[in-house]
Amino acid sequence: MSDPFNEPMLATGGYDHTIKLWQPYSGFCYRTLQHTDSQVNALDIIPNGTILAAGGYQHIRLYDMNFSYPVVNFECVMKNVTRVGFQEDGKWMYTGGEDCKVRIWDMSSQNPACKRMFDCLTPVNAVCLHPNQVELAIGSQGGSVYLWDVKSDVHEQLIPEVEASIQDIAISPNGAFMAAVNNKGNCYIWSLRNSSNSETQLTQTDPKLRIEAHSRYALRCKFSPDSSLLVTCSGDGTAKIYKTDTFQLHAELKIEKYWMWDAVFSNDSKYLFTASSDGHARLWKIETKSIEREYHAHLKAITALAFRDVSPKT
């Protein structure tokens, strides 16, 4: 039997209360995890590949990849958990949700405890970790973008557009850009730079541009691993890919009649996985805008993806 920790893995989850684990390049679904009582809103894989985190309604669940049931189940969270993610060494996990809170969970014990919390005052739709591993970018339903230093507790608030809910937020792996998309289909870009003031530890943000990316709700934005591309997904059935040197549209991937809920790049930044409300995930070759593989197993909409590749053996 193959070792799942040393092979690429794609996880998909959605409204049928299941999480599917796939061999991404063969399209083989090798395991189904039950996510009872709730849809799946968010997924992430701990960097060493041993744990999958899933956020849902009043639940955060951690699945051991060797088993088909959660090894840790956080039942104390109210409302929907909208984002989950891990620090690069897996020492802590962050979550955000509709209870207006962003939480930091210490992963060093068998039962992770919340060690820090940030109140956004309105429901949290999106959270991502800066590559410096100490700042979180947060997008709220109230229209605010926050940068929060989890060590010093310093934070900054930005409001790119009034009366517009921030649906997702992303920071490029090279730390050069931050992007946020809203429910009006707009994408905002900031240039990032390190602070020159040692007392103000937060990264400095400089507004760069607004992109009218979609005609309907924008749902996700992600930068590619090499920071050269940005993808935005929408209820208009498209994933639009922009080159970050100019932020000009590079490719548009489209499916008819369905929402494009989530997307994640391959490690070489040449392919894109997408999740859609038709219950299918797809692997696209960006250069040709062609579908290379489809993943059929879910009975309802897929709303979350997580992908982990492995370094090639030398």
PDB file of C-alpha atoms in Angstrom:
ATOM      1  CA  MET A   1       0.000   0.000   0.000  1.00  0.00           C
ATOM      2  CA  SER A   2       1.237   3.493  -0.807  1.00  0.00           C
ATOM      3  CA  ASP A   3       2.163   5.953   1.909  1.00  0.00           C
ATOM      4  CA  PRO A   4      -0.295   8.894   1.738  1.00  0.00           C
ATOM      5  CA  PHE A   5       2.122  11.186   3.587  1.00  0.00           C
ATOM      6  CA  ASN A   6       4.675  10.870   0.771  1.00  0.00           C
ATOM      7  CA  GLU A   7       2.263  11.312  -2.120  1.00  0.00           C
ATOM      8  CA  PRO A   8       0.299  14.324  -3.396  1.00  0.00           C
ATOM      9  CA  MET A   9      -3.166  14.638  -1.900  1.00  0.00           C
ATOM     10  CA  LEU A  10      -6.296  16.589  -2.795  1.00  0.00           C
ATOM     11  CA  ALA A  11      -9.102  16.994  -0.255  1.00  0.00           C
ATOM     12  CA  THR A  12     -12.584  18.171  -1.238  1.00  0.00           C
ATOM     13  CA  GLY A  13     -15.569  18.954   0.959  1.00  0.00           C
ATOM     14  CA  GLY A  14     -18.984  20.506   0.657  1.00  0.00           C
ATOM     15  CA  TYR A  15     -22.698  20.256   1.260  1.00  0.00           C
ATOM     16  CA  ASP A  16     -23.049  16.455   1.256  1.00  0.00           C
ATOM     17  CA  HIS A  17     -21.400  16.260   4.712  1.00  0.00           C
ATOM     18  CA  THR A  18     -18.392  14.314   3.444  1.00  0.00           C
ATOM     19  CA  ILE A  19     -14.723  14.978   2.756  1.00  0.00           C
ATOM     20  CA  LYS A  20     -13.120  13.069  -0.114  1.00  0.00           C
ATOM     21  CA  LEU A  21      -9.396  12.338  -0.338  1.00  0.00           C
ATOM     22  CA  TRP A  22      -7.999  11.957  -3.859  1.00  0.00           C
ATOM     23  CA  GLN A  23      -4.868  10.962  -5.650  1.00  0.00           C
ATOM     24  CA  PRO A  24      -4.921  14.204  -7.641  1.00  0.00           C
ATOM     25  CA  TYR A  25      -3.112  13.093 -10.779  1.00  0.00           C
ATOM     26  CA  SER A  26      -4.911   9.773 -11.228  1.00  0.00           C
ATOM     27  CA  GLY A  27      -8.319  11.043 -10.087  1.00  0.00           C
ATOM     28  CA  PHE A  28      -8.752   8.080  -7.723  1.00  0.00           C
ATOM     29  CA  CYS A  29     -10.832   8.760  -4.575  1.00  0.00           C
ATOM     30  CA  TYR A  30      -9.215   6.559  -1.946  1.00  0.00           C
ATOM     31  CA  ARG A  31     -11.054   7.637   1.200  1.00  0.00           C
ATOM     32  CA  THR A  32     -14.280   9.276   2.343  1.00  0.00           C
ATOM     33  CA  LEU A  33     -14.370  11.047   5.712  1.00  0.00           C
ATOM     34  CA  GLN A  34     -17.745  11.626   7.321  1.00  0.00           C
ATOM     35  CA  HIS A  35     -18.390  15.215   8.388  1.00  0.00           C
ATOM     36  CA  THR A  36     -21.710  14.693  10.128  1.00  0.00           C
ATOM     37  CA  ASP A  37     -24.149  17.434  11.147  1.00  0.00           C
ATOM     38  CA  SER A  38     -22.610  20.116   8.957  1.00  0.00           C
ATOM     39  CA  GLN A  39     -21.499  21.194   5.519  1.00  0.00           C
ATOM     40  CA  VAL A  40     -17.752  21.744   5.006  1.00  0.00           C
ATOM     41  CA  ASN A  41     -16.823  25.427   4.760  1.00  0.00           C
ATOM     42  CA  ALA A  42     -13.034  25.237   4.846  1.00  0.00           C
ATOM     43  CA  LEU A  43     -10.197  22.704   4.673  1.00  0.00           C
ATOM     44  CA  ASP A  44      -6.469  22.772   5.292  1.00  0.00           C
ATOM     45  CA  ILE A  45      -3.734  20.154   5.604  1.00  0.00           C
ATOM     46  CA  ILE A  46      -1.054  20.480   8.279  1.00  0.00           C
ATOM     47  CA  PRO A  47       2.342  20.924   6.590  1.00  0.00           C
ATOM     48  CA  ASN A  48       3.631  17.452   7.531  1.00  0.00           C
ATOM     49  CA  GLY A  49       0.534  15.902   5.935  1.00  0.00           C
ATOM     50  CA  THR A  50      -0.686  13.956   8.977  1.00  0.00           C
ATOM     51  CA  ILE A  51      -3.741  16.043   9.934  1.00  0.00           C
ATOM     52  CA  LEU A  52      -6.637  17.523   7.946  1.00  0.00           C
ATOM     53  CA  ALA A  53      -8.592  20.384   9.528  1.00  0.00           C
ATOM     54  CA  ALA A  54     -12.202  21.035   8.542  1.00  0.00           C
ATOM     55  CA  GLY A  55     -14.419  23.950   9.494  1.00  0.00           C
ATOM     56  CA  GLY A  56     -18.205  23.708   9.466  1.00  0.00           C
ATOM     57  CA  TYR A  57     -21.280  24.818  11.361  1.00  0.00           C
ATOM     58  CA  GLN A  58     -20.341  24.986  15.062  1.00  0.00           C
ATOM     59  CA  HIS A  59     -17.492  22.541  14.415  1.00  0.00           C
ATOM     60  CA  ILE A  60     -13.760  22.445  13.910  1.00  0.00           C
ATOM     61  CA  ARG A  61     -12.590  18.902  13.303  1.00  0.00           C
ATOM     62  CA  LEU A  62      -9.107  17.468  12.977  1.00  0.00           C
ATOM     63  CA  TYR A  63      -8.837  14.189  11.063  1.00  0.00           C
ATOM     64  CA  ASP A  64      -5.885  11.838  11.390  1.00  0.00           C
ATOM     65  CA  MET A  65      -5.011  10.795   7.852  1.00  0.00           C
ATOM     66  CA  ASN A  66      -4.672   7.178   8.964  1.00  0.00           C
ATOM     67  CA  PHE A  67      -8.305   6.976  10.025  1.00  0.00           C
ATOM     68  CA  SER A  68     -11.735   7.980   8.752  1.00  0.00           C
ATOM     69  CA  TYR A  69     -13.006   9.774  11.842  1.00  0.00           C
ATOM     70  CA  PRO A  70     -11.999  13.004  13.610  1.00  0.00           C
ATOM     71  CA  VAL A  71      -9.404  12.661  16.354  1.00  0.00           C
ATOM     72  CA  VAL A  72     -10.214  16.088  17.793  1.00  0.00           C
ATOM     73  CA  ASN A  73     -13.602  17.768  17.657  1.00  0.00           C
ATOM     74  CA  PHE A  74     -14.045  21.360  18.849  1.00  0.00           C
ATOM     75  CA  GLU A  75     -17.682  21.674  19.884  1.00  0.00           C
ATOM     76  CA  CYS A  76     -17.468  25.022  21.705  1.00  0.00           C
ATOM     77  CA  VAL A  77     -17.442  27.246  18.599  1.00  0.00           C
ATOM     78  CA  MET A  78     -20.656  29.068  17.779  1.00  0.00           C
ATOM     79  CA  LYS A  79     -22.041  29.573  14.255  1.00  0.00           C
ATOM     80  CA  ASN A  80     -20.158  28.780  11.031  1.00  0.00           C
ATOM     81  CA  VAL A  81     -16.394  28.337  10.999  1.00  0.00           C
ATOM     82  CA  THR A  82     -15.384  29.875   7.678  1.00  0.00           C
ATOM     83  CA  ARG A  83     -11.578  29.422   7.571  1.00  0.00           C
ATOM     84  CA  VAL A  84      -8.935  27.117   8.993  1.00  0.00           C
ATOM     85  CA  GLY A  85      -5.180  27.131   8.463  1.00  0.00           C
ATOM     86  CA  PHE A  86      -1.845  26.146   9.972  1.00  0.00           C
ATOM     87  CA  GLN A  87       1.403  27.871  10.843  1.00  0.00           C
ATOM     88  CA  GLU A  88       4.261  26.525   8.689  1.00  0.00           C
ATOM     89  CA  ASP A  89       5.628  24.205  11.400  1.00  0.00           C
ATOM     90  CA  GLY A  90       2.174  23.093  12.523  1.00  0.00           C
ATOM     91  CA  LYS A  91       2.707  24.616  15.977  1.00  0.00           C
ATOM     92  CA  TRP A  92      -0.597  26.443  15.890  1.00  0.00           C
ATOM     93  CA  MET A  93      -3.796  26.610  13.900  1.00  0.00           C
ATOM     94  CA  TYR A  94      -5.961  29.628  13.141  1.00  0.00           C
ATOM     95  CA  THR A  95      -9.718  29.717  12.575  1.00  0.00           C
ATOM     96  CA  GLY A  96     -12.253  32.419  11.764  1.00  0.00           C
ATOM     97  CA  GLY A  97     -16.008  32.341  11.827  1.00  0.00           C
ATOM     98  CA  GLU A  98     -19.386  33.982  11.872  1.00  0.00           C
ATOM     99  CA  ASP A  99     -19.152  34.477  15.640  1.00  0.00           C
ATOM    100  CA  CYS A 100     -16.896  37.451  14.710  1.00  0.00           C
ATOM    101  CA  LYS A 101     -13.812  35.806  16.252  1.00  0.00           C
ATOM    102  CA  VAL A 102     -10.417  34.750  14.919  1.00  0.00           C
ATOM    103  CA  ARG A 103      -8.784  32.175  17.181  1.00  0.00           C
ATOM    104  CA  ILE A 104      -5.248  30.838  17.558  1.00  0.00           C
ATOM    105  CA  TRP A 105      -5.109  27.215  18.716  1.00  0.00           C
ATOM    106  CA  ASP A 106      -2.008  25.712  20.330  1.00  0.00           C
ATOM    107  CA  MET A 107      -1.346  22.413  18.544  1.00  0.00           C
ATOM    108  CA  SER A 108       1.342  21.179  20.954  1.00  0.00           C
ATOM    109  CA  SER A 109      -1.096  19.171  23.100  1.00  0.00           C
ATOM    110  CA  GLN A 110      -3.547  16.330  22.452  1.00  0.00           C
ATOM    111  CA  ASN A 111      -6.451  18.721  23.011  1.00  0.00           C
ATOM    112  CA  PRO A 112      -5.568  22.038  21.320  1.00  0.00           C
ATOM    113  CA  ALA A 113      -6.553  25.090  23.345  1.00  0.00           C
ATOM    114  CA  CYS A 114      -7.376  28.596  22.179  1.00  0.00           C
ATOM    115  CA  LYS A 115      -4.476  30.797  23.309  1.00  0.00           C
ATOM    116  CA  ARG A 116      -5.327  34.050  21.516  1.00  0.00           C
ATOM    117  CA  MET A 117      -8.467  35.617  20.105  1.00  0.00           C
ATOM    118  CA  PHE A 118      -9.283  38.665  17.983  1.00  0.00           C
ATOM    119  CA  ASP A 119     -12.780  40.170  17.826  1.00  0.00           C
ATOM    120  CA  CYS A 120     -13.703  41.673  14.439  1.00  0.00           C
ATOM    121  CA  LEU A 121     -17.157  42.821  15.670  1.00  0.00           C
ATOM    122  CA  THR A 122     -18.763  41.479  12.472  1.00  0.00           C
ATOM    123  CA  PRO A 123     -18.715  37.909  11.056  1.00  0.00           C
ATOM    124  CA  VAL A 124     -15.345  36.743   9.720  1.00  0.00           C
ATOM    125  CA  ASN A 125     -15.390  35.378   6.164  1.00  0.00           C
ATOM    126  CA  ALA A 126     -11.671  34.950   5.529  1.00  0.00           C
ATOM    127  CA  VAL A 127      -8.321  34.565   7.278  1.00  0.00           C
ATOM    128  CA  CYS A 128      -4.862  33.970   5.831  1.00  0.00           C
ATOM    129  CA  LEU A 129      -1.358  33.867   7.275  1.00  0.00           C
ATOM    130  CA  HIS A 130       1.405  36.205   6.120  1.00  0.00           C
ATOM    131  CA  PRO A 131       4.583  34.367   5.061  1.00  0.00           C
ATOM    132  CA  ASN A 132       6.311  36.009   8.046  1.00  0.00           C
ATOM    133  CA  GLN A 133       4.224  33.574  10.152  1.00  0.00           C
ATOM    134  CA  VAL A 134       3.221  36.208  12.728  1.00  0.00           C
ATOM    135  CA  GLU A 135       0.555  38.311  11.006  1.00  0.00           C
ATOM    136  CA  LEU A 136      -2.939  37.292   9.995  1.00  0.00           C
ATOM    137  CA  ALA A 137      -4.938  39.089   7.316  1.00  0.00           C
ATOM    138  CA  ILE A 138      -8.661  38.975   8.071  1.00  0.00           C
ATOM    139  CA  GLY A 139     -11.693  39.796   5.924  1.00  0.00           C
ATOM    140  CA  SER A 140     -15.013  40.606   7.573  1.00  0.00           C
ATOM    141  CA  GLN A 141     -18.627  40.720   6.494  1.00  0.00           C
ATOM    142  CA  GLY A 142     -18.721  44.322   7.660  1.00  0.00           C
ATOM    143  CA  GLY A 143     -16.293  45.276   4.888  1.00  0.00           C
ATOM    144  CA  SER A 144     -13.123  45.603   6.954  1.00  0.00           C
ATOM    145  CA  VAL A 145      -9.707  44.111   6.269  1.00  0.00           C
ATOM    146  CA  TYR A 146      -7.563  43.652   9.369  1.00  0.00           C
ATOM    147  CA  LEU A 147      -3.887  42.911   9.803  1.00  0.00           C
ATOM    148  CA  TRP A 148      -3.273  41.360  13.220  1.00  0.00           C
ATOM    149  CA  ASP A 149       0.116  40.558  14.731  1.00  0.00           C
ATOM    150  CA  VAL A 150      -0.585  37.482  16.849  1.00  0.00           C
ATOM    151  CA  LYS A 151       2.509  38.023  19.020  1.00  0.00           C
ATOM    152  CA  SER A 152       2.259  41.720  19.854  1.00  0.00           C
ATOM    153  CA  ASP A 153      -1.547  41.954  19.433  1.00  0.00           C
ATOM    154  CA  VAL A 154      -1.078  45.108  17.321  1.00  0.00           C
ATOM    155  CA  HIS A 155      -3.637  45.445  14.555  1.00  0.00           C
ATOM    156  CA  GLU A 156      -4.670  47.744  11.713  1.00  0.00           C
ATOM    157  CA  GLN A 157      -8.040  48.160   9.989  1.00  0.00           C
ATOM    158  CA  LEU A 158      -8.611  48.934   6.305  1.00  0.00           C
ATOM    159  CA  ILE A 159     -11.969  49.553   4.572  1.00  0.00           C
ATOM    160  CA  PRO A 160     -11.480  49.236   0.801  1.00  0.00           C
ATOM    161  CA  GLU A 161     -15.161  49.698  -0.121  1.00  0.00           C
ATOM    162  CA  VAL A 162     -18.127  50.760   1.997  1.00  0.00           C
ATOM    163  CA  GLU A 163     -21.189  48.511   2.239  1.00  0.00           C
ATOM    164  CA  ALA A 164     -19.383  45.543   0.686  1.00  0.00           C
ATOM    165  CA  SER A 165     -18.612  42.274   2.457  1.00  0.00           C
ATOM    166  CA  ILE A 166     -15.034  40.972   2.178  1.00  0.00           C
ATOM    167  CA  GLN A 167     -15.412  37.353   1.034  1.00  0.00           C
ATOM    168  CA  ASP A 168     -11.770  36.282   0.874  1.00  0.00           C
ATOM    169  CA  ILE A 169      -8.253  37.551   1.416  1.00  0.00           C
ATOM    170  CA  ALA A 170      -4.826  36.347   0.313  1.00  0.00           C
ATOM    171  CA  ILE A 171      -1.156  37.326   0.669  1.00  0.00           C
ATOM    172  CA  SER A 172       1.384  36.315  -1.955  1.00  0.00           C
ATOM    173  CA  PRO A 173       4.034  33.823  -0.778  1.00  0.00           C
ATOM    174  CA  ASN A 174       6.785  36.368  -1.486  1.00  0.00           C
ATOM    175  CA  GLY A 175       5.059  38.871   0.798  1.00  0.00           C
ATOM    176  CA  ALA A 176       4.772  41.515  -1.941  1.00  0.00           C
ATOM    177  CA  PHE A 177       0.978  41.748  -2.355  1.00  0.00           C
ATOM    178  CA  MET A 178      -2.301  41.336  -0.519  1.00  0.00           C
ATOM    179  CA  ALA A 179      -5.586  40.784  -2.341  1.00  0.00           C
ATOM    180  CA  ALA A 180      -9.185  40.883  -1.133  1.00  0.00           C
ATOM    181  CA  VAL A 181     -12.415  40.162  -2.996  1.00  0.00           C
ATOM    182  CA  ASN A 182     -15.925  41.257  -2.062  1.00  0.00           C
ATOM    183  CA  ASN A 183     -19.564  40.414  -2.667  1.00  0.00           C
ATOM    184  CA  LYS A 184     -19.771  42.997  -5.449  1.00  0.00           C
ATOM    185  CA  GLY A 185     -17.199  41.112  -7.534  1.00  0.00           C
ATOM    186  CA  ASN A 186     -14.371  43.593  -6.980  1.00  0.00           C
ATOM    187  CA  CYS A 187     -10.787  42.644  -6.174  1.00  0.00           C
ATOM    188  CA  TYR A 188      -8.528  45.045  -4.259  1.00  0.00           C
ATOM    189  CA  ILE A 189      -4.742  44.836  -4.384  1.00  0.00           C
ATOM    190  CA  TRP A 190      -2.254  46.298  -1.883  1.00  0.00           C
ATOM    191  CA  SER A 191       1.520  46.405  -2.104  1.00  0.00           C
ATOM    192  CA  LEU A 192       3.137  45.239   1.125  1.00  0.00           C
ATOM    193  CA  ARG A 193       6.401  46.351   2.694  1.00  0.00           C
ATOM    194  CA  ASN A 194       8.136  45.876   6.003  1.00  0.00           C
ATOM    195  CA  SER A 195       7.649  48.615   8.552  1.00  0.00           C
ATOM    196  CA  SER A 196      10.509  51.056   9.046  1.00  0.00           C
ATOM    197  CA  ASN A 197       9.231  51.803  12.551  1.00  0.00           C
ATOM    198  CA  SER A 198      10.364  49.154  15.009  1.00  0.00           C
ATOM    199  CA  GLU A 199       7.577  50.111  17.384  1.00  0.00           C
ATOM    200  CA  THR A 200       4.993  49.382  14.712  1.00  0.00           C
ATOM    201  CA  GLN A 201       5.673  45.794  13.794  1.00  0.00           C
ATOM    202  CA  LEU A 202       2.870  45.443  11.298  1.00  0.00           C
ATOM    203  CA  THR A 203       3.550  45.158   7.592  1.00  0.00           C
ATOM    204  CA  GLN A 204       2.812  48.435   5.798  1.00  0.00           C
ATOM    205  CA  THR A 205       0.040  48.392   3.181  1.00  0.00           C
ATOM    206  CA  ASP A 206      -0.072  50.648   0.119  1.00  0.00           C
ATOM    207  CA  PRO A 207      -3.286  50.597  -1.991  1.00  0.00           C
ATOM    208  CA  LYS A 208      -2.378  49.563  -5.526  1.00  0.00           C
ATOM    209  CA  LEU A 209      -5.510  49.025  -7.620  1.00  0.00           C
ATOM    210  CA  ARG A 210      -9.068  47.798  -7.858  1.00  0.00           C
ATOM    211  CA  ILE A 211     -10.002  45.138 -10.401  1.00  0.00           C
ATOM    212  CA  GLU A 212     -13.629  44.728 -11.481  1.00  0.00           C
ATOM    213  CA  ALA A 213     -13.102  40.996 -11.582  1.00  0.00           C
ATOM    214  CA  HIS A 214     -16.612  39.534 -11.634  1.00  0.00           C
ATOM    215  CA  SER A 215     -20.192  40.449 -12.410  1.00  0.00           C
ATOM    216  CA  ARG A 216     -21.455  38.609  -9.326  1.00  0.00           C
ATOM    217  CA  TYR A 217     -20.302  37.568  -5.868  1.00  0.00           C
ATOM    218  CA  ALA A 218     -16.563  36.925  -5.649  1.00  0.00           C
ATOM    219  CA  LEU A 219     -15.891  33.947  -3.389  1.00  0.00           C
ATOM    220  CA  ARG A 220     -12.144  33.209  -3.265  1.00  0.00           C
ATOM    221  CA  CYS A 221      -8.772  34.672  -4.136  1.00  0.00           C
ATOM    222  CA  LYS A 222      -5.442  32.835  -4.048  1.00  0.00           C
ATOM    223  CA  PHE A 223      -1.883  33.550  -5.134  1.00  0.00           C
ATOM    224  CA  SER A 224       0.184  30.897  -6.871  1.00  0.00           C
ATOM    225  CA  PRO A 225       3.143  29.337  -5.004  1.00  0.00           C
ATOM    226  CA  ASP A 226       5.624  31.285  -7.167  1.00  0.00           C
ATOM    227  CA  SER A 227       3.639  34.526  -6.543  1.00  0.00           C
ATOM    228  CA  SER A 228       3.346  35.155 -10.296  1.00  0.00           C
ATOM    229  CA  LEU A 229      -0.426  34.578 -10.550  1.00  0.00           C
ATOM    230  CA  LEU A 230      -3.612  35.525  -8.693  1.00  0.00           C
ATOM    231  CA  VAL A 231      -6.891  33.672  -9.129  1.00  0.00           C
ATOM    232  CA  THR A 232     -10.348  34.954  -8.202  1.00  0.00           C
ATOM    233  CA  CYS A 233     -13.471  32.748  -8.128  1.00  0.00           C
ATOM    234  CA  SER A 234     -17.074  33.812  -8.347  1.00  0.00           C
ATOM    235  CA  GLY A 235     -20.736  33.001  -8.419  1.00  0.00           C
ATOM    236  CA  ASP A 236     -20.607  33.916 -12.112  1.00  0.00           C
ATOM    237  CA  GLY A 237     -19.058  30.495 -12.840  1.00  0.00           C
ATOM    238  CA  THR A 238     -15.557  31.732 -13.600  1.00  0.00           C
ATOM    239  CA  ALA A 239     -12.075  31.562 -12.164  1.00  0.00           C
ATOM    240  CA  LYS A 240     -10.025  34.475 -13.473  1.00  0.00           C
ATOM    241  CA  ILE A 241      -6.244  34.373 -13.388  1.00  0.00           C
ATOM    242  CA  TYR A 242      -4.157  37.543 -13.339  1.00  0.00           C
ATOM    243  CA  LYS A 243      -0.399  37.960 -13.753  1.00  0.00           C
ATOM    244  CA  THR A 244       0.965  39.802 -10.741  1.00  0.00           C
ATOM    245  CA  ASP A 245       3.569  41.780 -12.681  1.00  0.00           C
ATOM    246  CA  THR A 246       0.815  43.786 -14.378  1.00  0.00           C
ATOM    247  CA  PHE A 247      -2.434  42.422 -12.856  1.00  0.00           C
ATOM    248  CA  GLN A 248      -3.756  42.026 -16.377  1.00  0.00           C
ATOM    249  CA  LEU A 249      -6.132  39.137 -17.053  1.00  0.00           C
ATOM    250  CA  HIS A 250      -4.132  36.097 -18.138  1.00  0.00           C
ATOM    251  CA  ALA A 251      -6.789  33.362 -18.345  1.00  0.00           C
ATOM    252  CA  GLU A 252     -10.483  32.818 -17.691  1.00  0.00           C
ATOM    253  CA  LEU A 253     -11.718  29.351 -16.739  1.00  0.00           C
ATOM    254  CA  LYS A 254     -15.471  28.951 -17.019  1.00  0.00           C
ATOM    255  CA  ILE A 255     -18.200  26.447 -16.271  1.00  0.00           C
ATOM    256  CA  GLU A 256     -21.811  27.053 -17.185  1.00  0.00           C
ATOM    257  CA  LYS A 257     -24.578  27.773 -14.666  1.00  0.00           C
ATOM    258  CA  TYR A 258     -22.637  26.920 -11.488  1.00  0.00           C
ATOM    259  CA  TRP A 259     -20.730  28.802  -8.800  1.00  0.00           C
ATOM    260  CA  MET A 260     -16.957  28.466  -8.646  1.00  0.00           C
ATOM    261  CA  TRP A 261     -16.434  28.160  -4.894  1.00  0.00           C
ATOM    262  CA  ASP A 262     -12.740  27.547  -4.333  1.00  0.00           C
ATOM    263  CA  ALA A 263      -9.415  27.133  -6.119  1.00  0.00           C
ATOM    264  CA  VAL A 264      -5.850  26.113  -5.318  1.00  0.00           C
ATOM    265  CA  PHE A 265      -2.725  26.064  -7.482  1.00  0.00           C
ATOM    266  CA  SER A 266      -0.381  23.149  -8.030  1.00  0.00           C
ATOM    267  CA  ASN A 267       3.106  23.581  -6.586  1.00  0.00           C
ATOM    268  CA  ASP A 268       4.599  24.432  -9.991  1.00  0.00           C
ATOM    269  CA  SER A 269       1.909  27.130 -10.512  1.00  0.00           C
ATOM    270  CA  LYS A 270       0.999  25.637 -13.905  1.00  0.00           C
ATOM    271  CA  TYR A 271      -2.260  23.942 -12.893  1.00  0.00           C
ATOM    272  CA  LEU A 272      -5.325  24.958 -10.917  1.00  0.00           C
ATOM    273  CA  PHE A 273      -7.793  22.852  -8.951  1.00  0.00           C
ATOM    274  CA  THR A 274     -11.317  24.295  -8.710  1.00  0.00           C
ATOM    275  CA  ALA A 275     -14.429  23.398  -6.716  1.00  0.00           C
ATOM    276  CA  SER A 276     -17.929  24.048  -8.032  1.00  0.00           C
ATOM    277  CA  SER A 277     -21.561  23.926  -6.997  1.00  0.00           C
ATOM    278  CA  ASP A 278     -22.212  21.138  -9.550  1.00  0.00           C
ATOM    279  CA  GLY A 279     -20.464  18.747  -7.143  1.00  0.00           C
ATOM    280  CA  HIS A 280     -17.331  18.432  -9.289  1.00  0.00           C
ATOM    281  CA  ALA A 281     -13.742  19.408  -8.704  1.00  0.00           C
ATOM    282  CA  ARG A 282     -11.549  19.989 -11.728  1.00  0.00           C
ATOM    283  CA  LEU A 283      -7.880  20.202 -12.597  1.00  0.00           C
ATOM    284  CA  TRP A 284      -7.122  22.834 -15.233  1.00  0.00           C
ATOM    285  CA  LYS A 285      -3.974  23.427 -17.229  1.00  0.00           C
ATOM    286  CA  ILE A 286      -3.647  27.191 -17.042  1.00  0.00           C
ATOM    287  CA  GLU A 287      -1.662  27.667 -20.250  1.00  0.00           C
ATOM    288  CA  THR A 288      -4.275  25.968 -22.428  1.00  0.00           C
ATOM    289  CA  LYS A 289      -7.344  26.718 -20.222  1.00  0.00           C
ATOM    290  CA  SER A 290      -8.226  23.045 -20.604  1.00  0.00           C
ATOM    291  CA  ILE A 291      -9.681  20.610 -18.082  1.00  0.00           C
ATOM    292  CA  GLU A 292      -7.136  17.860 -17.492  1.00  0.00           C
ATOM    293  CA  ARG A 293      -9.136  15.872 -14.948  1.00  0.00           C
ATOM    294  CA  GLU A 294     -12.522  15.886 -13.211  1.00  0.00           C
ATOM    295  CA  TYR A 295     -13.255  14.510  -9.756  1.00  0.00           C
ATOM    296  CA  HIS A 296     -16.744  13.007  -9.413  1.00  0.00           C
ATOM    297  CA  ALA A 297     -17.877  11.647  -6.055  1.00  0.00           C
ATOM    298  CA  HIS A 298     -19.768  14.353  -4.176  1.00  0.00           C
ATOM    299  CA  LEU A 299     -23.556  14.444  -4.272  1.00  0.00           C
ATOM    300  CA  LYS A 300     -23.855  18.194  -3.671  1.00  0.00           C
ATOM    301  CA  ALA A 301     -21.831  21.401  -4.085  1.00  0.00           C
ATOM    302  CA  ILE A 302     -18.108  21.332  -3.307  1.00  0.00           C
ATOM    303  CA  THR A 303     -17.226  24.451  -1.332  1.00  0.00           C
ATOM    304  CA  ALA A 304     -13.687  23.786  -0.066  1.00  0.00           C
ATOM    305  CA  LEU A 305     -10.384  22.401  -1.354  1.00  0.00           C
ATOM    306  CA  ALA A 306      -7.024  21.587   0.185  1.00  0.00           C
ATOM    307  CA  PHE A 307      -3.996  20.366  -1.758  1.00  0.00           C
ATOM    308  CA  ARG A 308      -0.652  19.087  -0.578  1.00  0.00           C
ATOM    309  CA  ASP A 309       2.133  18.142  -2.906  1.00  0.00           C
ATOM    310  CA  VAL A 310       5.432  16.513  -1.972  1.00  0.00           C
ATOM    311  CA  SER A 311       8.932  17.484  -2.982  1.00  0.00           C
ATOM    312  CA  PRO A 312      10.256  15.287  -5.777  1.00  0.00           C
ATOM    313  CA  LYS A 313      12.754  12.696  -4.638  1.00  0.00           C
ATOM    314  CA  THR A 314      16.313  13.460  -5.674  1.00  0.00           C
TER     315      THR A 314
END
